[in-house]
Tab-separated table of C-alpha atoms in Angstrom:
chain	number	residue	atom	x	y	z
W	954	MET	CA	17.884	6.750	-79.666
W	955	THR	CA	15.724	9.806	-80.265
W	956	LEU	CA	13.395	10.973	-82.984
W	957	HIS	CA	14.059	14.338	-84.616
W	958	VAL	CA	10.840	16.340	-84.812
W	959	PHE	CA	10.571	17.987	-88.215
W	960	ARG	CA	7.003	19.110	-87.598
W	961	GLU	CA	4.549	18.869	-84.744
W	962	GLY	CA	0.918	18.397	-85.602
W	963	GLU	CA	-2.247	16.396	-85.246
W	964	GLY	CA	-3.246	12.970	-86.428
W	965	ILE	CA	-1.115	9.979	-87.194
W	966	ALA	CA	2.633	10.578	-87.237
W	967	LEU	CA	4.959	9.956	-90.165
W	968	VAL	CA	8.269	8.410	-89.086
W	969	LEU	CA	11.124	8.613	-91.605
W	970	LEU	CA	14.039	6.158	-91.708
W	971	HIS	CA	17.131	7.121	-93.677
W	972	GLY	CA	19.334	5.249	-96.104
W	973	PHE	CA	23.020	4.327	-95.996
W	974	PRO	CA	25.534	5.941	-95.519
W	975	LEU	CA	23.513	8.936	-94.368
W	976	ASP	CA	21.371	10.147	-91.472
W	977	HIS	CA	18.084	11.938	-90.838
W	978	ARG	CA	19.179	15.044	-92.760
W	979	MET	CA	18.503	13.351	-96.098
W	980	TRP	CA	14.765	13.820	-95.350
W	981	LEU	CA	14.913	17.559	-94.602
W	982	ALA	CA	13.770	18.868	-97.986
W	983	ALA	CA	10.998	16.293	-98.368
W	984	ALA	CA	9.745	16.950	-94.844
W	985	ALA	CA	9.697	20.694	-95.514
W	986	GLY	CA	7.486	20.083	-98.546
W	987	MET	CA	4.962	17.843	-96.803
W	988	PRO	CA	1.398	19.147	-97.054
W	989	GLY	CA	-1.039	18.689	-94.208
W	990	ASN	CA	-0.530	19.141	-90.477
W	991	HIS	CA	0.328	15.644	-89.234
W	992	PRO	CA	3.502	15.138	-87.156
W	993	VAL	CA	6.664	14.370	-89.122
W	994	LEU	CA	9.690	12.849	-87.385
W	995	ALA	CA	12.925	11.180	-88.450
W	996	MET	CA	15.316	8.882	-86.650
W	997	ASP	CA	19.068	8.467	-86.795
W	998	LEU	CA	19.547	4.715	-86.911
W	999	PRO	CA	22.267	2.818	-85.023
W	1000	GLY	CA	25.700	3.493	-86.475
W	1001	THR	CA	25.133	7.175	-87.216
W	1002	PRO	CA	27.119	9.929	-85.448
W	1003	GLY	CA	26.179	9.955	-81.786
W	1004	HIS	CA	24.804	6.432	-82.068
W	1005	SER	CA	27.902	4.418	-82.929
W	1006	ASP	CA	29.169	3.465	-79.469
W	1007	ASP	CA	28.241	0.297	-77.561
W	1008	LEU	CA	26.423	-1.138	-80.555
W	1009	PRO	CA	24.920	-4.635	-80.415
W	1010	GLU	CA	25.781	-7.330	-82.920
W	1011	PRO	CA	25.095	-5.909	-86.371
W	1012	SER	CA	21.538	-6.594	-87.495
W	1013	ILE	CA	18.648	-4.833	-89.140
W	1014	GLU	CA	16.520	-6.307	-86.357
W	1015	ALA	CA	18.473	-4.299	-83.767
W	1016	SER	CA	17.736	-1.125	-85.727
W	1017	ALA	CA	14.038	-2.003	-85.893
W	1018	ASP	CA	13.943	-2.565	-82.143
W	1019	ALA	CA	15.641	0.811	-81.638
W	1020	VAL	CA	12.936	2.492	-83.734
W	1021	ALA	CA	10.205	0.808	-81.697
W	1022	SER	CA	11.843	1.968	-78.466
W	1023	ALA	CA	12.230	5.526	-79.740
W	1024	MET	CA	8.579	5.625	-80.768
W	1025	ALA	CA	7.535	4.406	-77.332
W	1026	GLU	CA	9.693	7.020	-75.613
W	1027	ALA	CA	8.224	9.748	-77.840
W	1028	GLY	CA	4.682	8.635	-77.048
W	1029	ILE	CA	3.946	7.484	-80.599
W	1030	PRO	CA	1.906	4.292	-80.374
W	1031	ARG	CA	1.573	3.800	-84.125
W	1032	ALA	CA	2.819	5.573	-87.239
W	1033	VAL	CA	3.105	5.641	-90.976
W	1034	VAL	CA	6.685	4.427	-91.402
W	1035	ALA	CA	8.681	5.441	-94.460
W	1036	GLY	CA	12.058	3.835	-95.092
W	1037	MET	CA	14.502	4.685	-97.843
W	1038	SER	CA	16.918	1.933	-98.984
W	1039	MET	CA	18.440	0.647	-95.709
W	1040	GLY	CA	15.595	2.408	-93.933
W	1041	GLY	CA	13.218	0.266	-95.971
W	1042	TYR	CA	14.900	-2.873	-94.657
W	1043	VAL	CA	14.409	-1.523	-91.139
W	1044	ALA	CA	10.775	-0.620	-91.824
W	1045	LEU	CA	10.016	-4.168	-92.947
W	1046	ALA	CA	11.779	-5.594	-89.893
W	1047	LEU	CA	9.753	-3.223	-87.708
W	1048	ALA	CA	6.532	-4.447	-89.339
W	1049	GLU	CA	7.597	-8.017	-88.613
W	1050	ARG	CA	8.811	-7.569	-85.039
W	1051	HIS	CA	6.555	-4.737	-83.840
W	1052	PRO	CA	3.480	-4.888	-86.091
W	1053	ASP	CA	1.323	-2.805	-83.758
W	1054	ARG	CA	3.690	0.128	-84.313
W	1055	VAL	CA	3.204	0.246	-88.092
W	1056	ALA	CA	-0.060	1.566	-89.522
W	1057	ALA	CA	1.254	1.925	-93.076
W	1058	LEU	CA	4.473	1.481	-95.010
W	1059	ALA	CA	6.258	3.639	-97.553
W	1060	LEU	CA	9.148	1.790	-99.181
W	1061	VAL	CA	11.328	4.303	-101.002
W	1062	ASP	CA	14.043	3.153	-103.409
W	1063	THR	CA	14.447	-0.131	-101.565
W	1064	LYS	CA	13.715	-3.851	-101.803
W	1065	SER	CA	12.556	-6.759	-99.675
W	1066	THR	CA	15.084	-9.349	-100.820
W	1067	ALA	CA	18.312	-10.413	-99.139
W	1068	ASP	CA	21.695	-9.717	-100.706
W	1069	ALA	CA	23.025	-12.015	-103.375
W	1070	PRO	CA	26.345	-13.638	-102.365
W	1071	GLU	CA	28.443	-11.183	-104.391
W	1072	ALA	CA	26.679	-8.147	-102.926
W	1073	ARG	CA	26.992	-9.553	-99.425
W	1074	ALA	CA	30.713	-10.156	-99.886
W	1075	ASN	CA	31.157	-6.596	-101.131
W	1076	ARG	CA	29.381	-5.192	-98.083
W	1077	LEU	CA	31.660	-7.153	-95.757
W	1078	ARG	CA	34.719	-5.964	-97.691
W	1079	VAL	CA	33.628	-2.331	-97.363
W	1080	ALA	CA	32.929	-2.833	-93.670
W	1081	ASP	CA	36.405	-4.223	-93.074
W	1082	GLU	CA	38.078	-1.423	-95.041
W	1083	ALA	CA	36.164	1.313	-93.230
W	1084	GLU	CA	36.829	-0.174	-89.820
W	1085	GLN	CA	40.475	-1.120	-90.310
W	1086	GLY	CA	41.360	2.163	-91.996
W	1087	ASP	CA	39.135	4.268	-89.726
W	1088	THR	CA	37.888	6.046	-92.829
W	1089	VAL	CA	34.747	6.740	-94.860
W	1090	ALA	CA	36.777	6.405	-98.063
W	1091	PRO	CA	35.174	3.099	-99.141
W	1092	VAL	CA	31.753	4.761	-99.384
W	1093	ARG	CA	32.764	8.163	-100.775
W	1094	PRO	CA	31.979	7.131	-104.381
W	1095	MET	CA	28.363	6.643	-103.373
W	1096	ALA	CA	27.843	10.415	-103.465
W	1097	SER	CA	27.706	10.183	-107.253
W	1098	THR	CA	26.474	6.627	-107.820
W	1099	LEU	CA	23.364	7.060	-105.668
W	1100	VAL	CA	21.949	9.902	-107.771
W	1101	GLY	CA	20.528	9.627	-111.256
W	1102	ALA	CA	22.143	10.637	-114.519
W	1103	THR	CA	19.961	13.748	-114.786
W	1104	THR	CA	21.013	14.943	-111.353
W	1105	ARG	CA	24.689	14.301	-112.063
W	1106	SER	CA	24.559	16.331	-115.263
W	1107	THR	CA	22.259	19.187	-114.282
W	1108	ARG	CA	22.413	19.550	-110.474
W	1109	PRO	CA	25.889	18.633	-109.234
W	1110	GLY	CA	25.223	20.446	-105.975
W	1111	ILE	CA	23.041	17.582	-104.824
W	1112	GLY	CA	25.936	15.161	-105.145
W	1113	SER	CA	28.106	17.623	-103.225
W	1114	GLN	CA	25.554	17.777	-100.409
W	1115	ILE	CA	25.394	13.991	-100.197
W	1116	ALA	CA	29.200	13.884	-100.142
W	1117	GLU	CA	29.210	16.243	-97.139
W	1118	TRP	CA	26.753	14.036	-95.290
W	1119	ILE	CA	28.880	10.974	-96.016
W	1120	GLU	CA	31.988	12.704	-94.653
W	1121	ASP	CA	30.153	13.295	-91.375
W	1122	GLN	CA	29.602	9.566	-90.819
W	1123	VAL	CA	31.577	7.372	-88.416
W	1124	PRO	CA	33.732	4.585	-89.915
W	1125	ALA	CA	32.743	2.134	-87.177
W	1126	GLY	CA	29.098	2.948	-87.847
W	1127	ILE	CA	29.554	2.417	-91.571
W	1128	ALA	CA	31.041	-0.994	-90.838
W	1129	TRP	CA	28.199	-1.858	-88.468
W	1130	SER	CA	25.501	-0.886	-90.957
W	1131	GLN	CA	27.117	-2.789	-93.812
W	1132	ARG	CA	27.353	-5.939	-91.728
W	1133	ALA	CA	23.751	-5.504	-90.568
W	1134	MET	CA	22.526	-5.229	-94.147
W	1135	ALA	CA	24.655	-8.173	-95.250
W	1136	ALA	CA	22.980	-10.373	-92.644
W	1137	ARG	CA	19.381	-9.429	-93.386
W	1138	PRO	CA	16.908	-12.068	-94.614
W	1139	ASP	CA	14.339	-11.823	-97.370
W	1140	ARG	CA	11.208	-10.138	-95.985
W	1141	GLY	CA	8.916	-10.406	-98.976
W	1142	ASP	CA	6.577	-12.534	-96.893
W	1143	VAL	CA	6.345	-9.778	-94.282
W	1144	LEU	CA	5.208	-7.315	-96.912
W	1145	ALA	CA	2.761	-9.810	-98.426
W	1146	ARG	CA	1.119	-10.299	-95.009
W	1147	PHE	CA	1.028	-6.614	-94.111
W	1148	ALA	CA	-2.580	-5.438	-93.790
W	1149	GLY	CA	-2.141	-1.660	-93.897
W	1150	PRO	CA	-1.762	0.699	-96.852
W	1151	VAL	CA	1.553	0.537	-98.720
W	1152	THR	CA	3.242	2.891	-101.155
W	1153	VAL	CA	6.356	2.005	-103.123
W	1154	VAL	CA	8.397	4.921	-104.472
W	1155	VAL	CA	11.271	4.638	-106.946
W	1156	GLY	CA	13.322	7.010	-109.057
W	1157	ASP	CA	13.027	6.283	-112.757
W	1158	GLU	CA	16.838	6.435	-113.024
W	1159	ASP	CA	17.539	4.307	-109.943
W	1160	ASP	CA	20.287	1.837	-110.847
W	1161	VAL	CA	20.583	0.432	-107.312
W	1162	THR	CA	16.986	-0.699	-106.795
W	1163	PRO	CA	15.549	-0.237	-110.307
W	1164	PRO	CA	11.922	0.445	-111.267
W	1165	ASP	CA	11.284	-3.128	-112.402
W	1166	GLY	CA	12.225	-4.336	-108.929
W	1167	ALA	CA	9.925	-1.705	-107.415
W	1168	GLU	CA	7.088	-3.057	-109.553
W	1169	ARG	CA	7.660	-6.541	-108.140
W	1170	LEU	CA	7.862	-5.108	-104.628
W	1171	ALA	CA	4.584	-3.253	-105.045
W	1172	ALA	CA	2.904	-6.384	-106.400
W	1173	LEU	CA	3.635	-8.231	-103.151
W	1174	ALA	CA	1.274	-5.961	-101.246
W	1175	ASP	CA	-1.008	-4.565	-103.951
W	1176	ALA	CA	0.729	-1.289	-103.172
W	1177	ARG	CA	0.474	2.076	-104.867
W	1178	LEU	CA	3.566	2.525	-107.050
W	1179	VAL	CA	4.994	6.009	-107.586
W	1180	VAL	CA	7.774	6.417	-110.157
W	1181	VAL	CA	9.635	9.695	-109.654
W	1182	PRO	CA	10.945	11.260	-112.881
W	1183	HIS	CA	14.531	12.445	-113.298
W	1184	ALA	CA	15.697	10.776	-110.077
W	1185	GLY	CA	18.039	7.981	-109.107
W	1186	HIS	CA	18.332	6.051	-105.854
W	1187	MET	CA	18.194	9.302	-103.866
W	1188	ALA	CA	14.798	10.384	-105.177
W	1189	VAL	CA	13.963	11.823	-101.769
W	1190	VAL	CA	16.851	14.296	-102.151
W	1191	GLU	CA	16.734	14.705	-105.931
W	1192	GLN	CA	12.967	15.291	-106.211
W	1193	PRO	CA	11.800	15.886	-102.635
W	1194	ASP	CA	8.451	17.436	-103.558
W	1195	ASP	CA	7.420	14.356	-105.540
W	1196	VAL	CA	8.339	12.080	-102.648
W	1197	ALA	CA	6.579	14.371	-100.165
W	1198	ALA	CA	3.401	14.207	-102.261
W	1199	ALA	CA	3.538	10.391	-102.323
W	1200	LEU	CA	3.992	10.250	-98.553
W	1201	ALA	CA	1.192	12.744	-97.926
W	1202	ASP	CA	-1.122	10.620	-100.062
W	1203	LEU	CA	-0.190	7.568	-97.983
W	1204	VAL	CA	-0.914	9.414	-94.733
W	1205	GLN	CA	-4.316	10.423	-96.072
W	1206	ARG	CA	-5.086	6.858	-97.148
W	1207	THR	CA	-3.975	5.602	-93.744
W	1208	GLU	CA	-6.254	7.977	-91.863
W	1209	SER	CA	-9.167	6.824	-94.029
W	1210	HIS	CA	-8.159	3.191	-93.441
W	1211	LEU	CA	-8.117	3.677	-89.677
W	1212	ALA	CA	-11.341	5.704	-89.516
């Protein structure tokens, strides 16, 4: 596993973890809009193209361990870690399993809870269909359901871009990621114990992990809550400048916290 360097710089690094069923490219616009001069990197998690062979048993923990290894190989002892949706699950697992690696957390359109039985069953169904049919078809509808109503009606090109990214994914990797997410535990206690700065970001039109859930998530860690207007679950793609500003604020708070 390798980290993609969006920007070299000085100070504490920002490591970005993508959502499902996407890869590091979902962060490109937000990374381009980041103020400051700190390093910005993103990782393709297990299951993405180029990282879908010889996978371990599906687990979010395996992804977290892969992030820790990639950080070590890149010479990054500690970072501000930002995870969107599935990436948020990985970020929390990283904070649990490799706490010395995580100076601060940004949880973007995500949650700390485990899947309800119905959601878990649906993930396993999608995994089976993708794997058995060797197709991304089961997740194609996500290109429209992940974005907010405003984006769907006024900026259809964003949905088209997400659709292209989905088509690039590997069916076996989709299956692996779905099974990993289905098996994840509740990590609210991890967030409650976390001692570093935390920011929770959510699109105000997010139907997948809605704003009221983000409020509860933020309350676990006395976190700064940022609600992004006119954005759904893909706030980082729909309103990248707003997300970039929230992340830059977290980096600044982290540097003050560590000083």
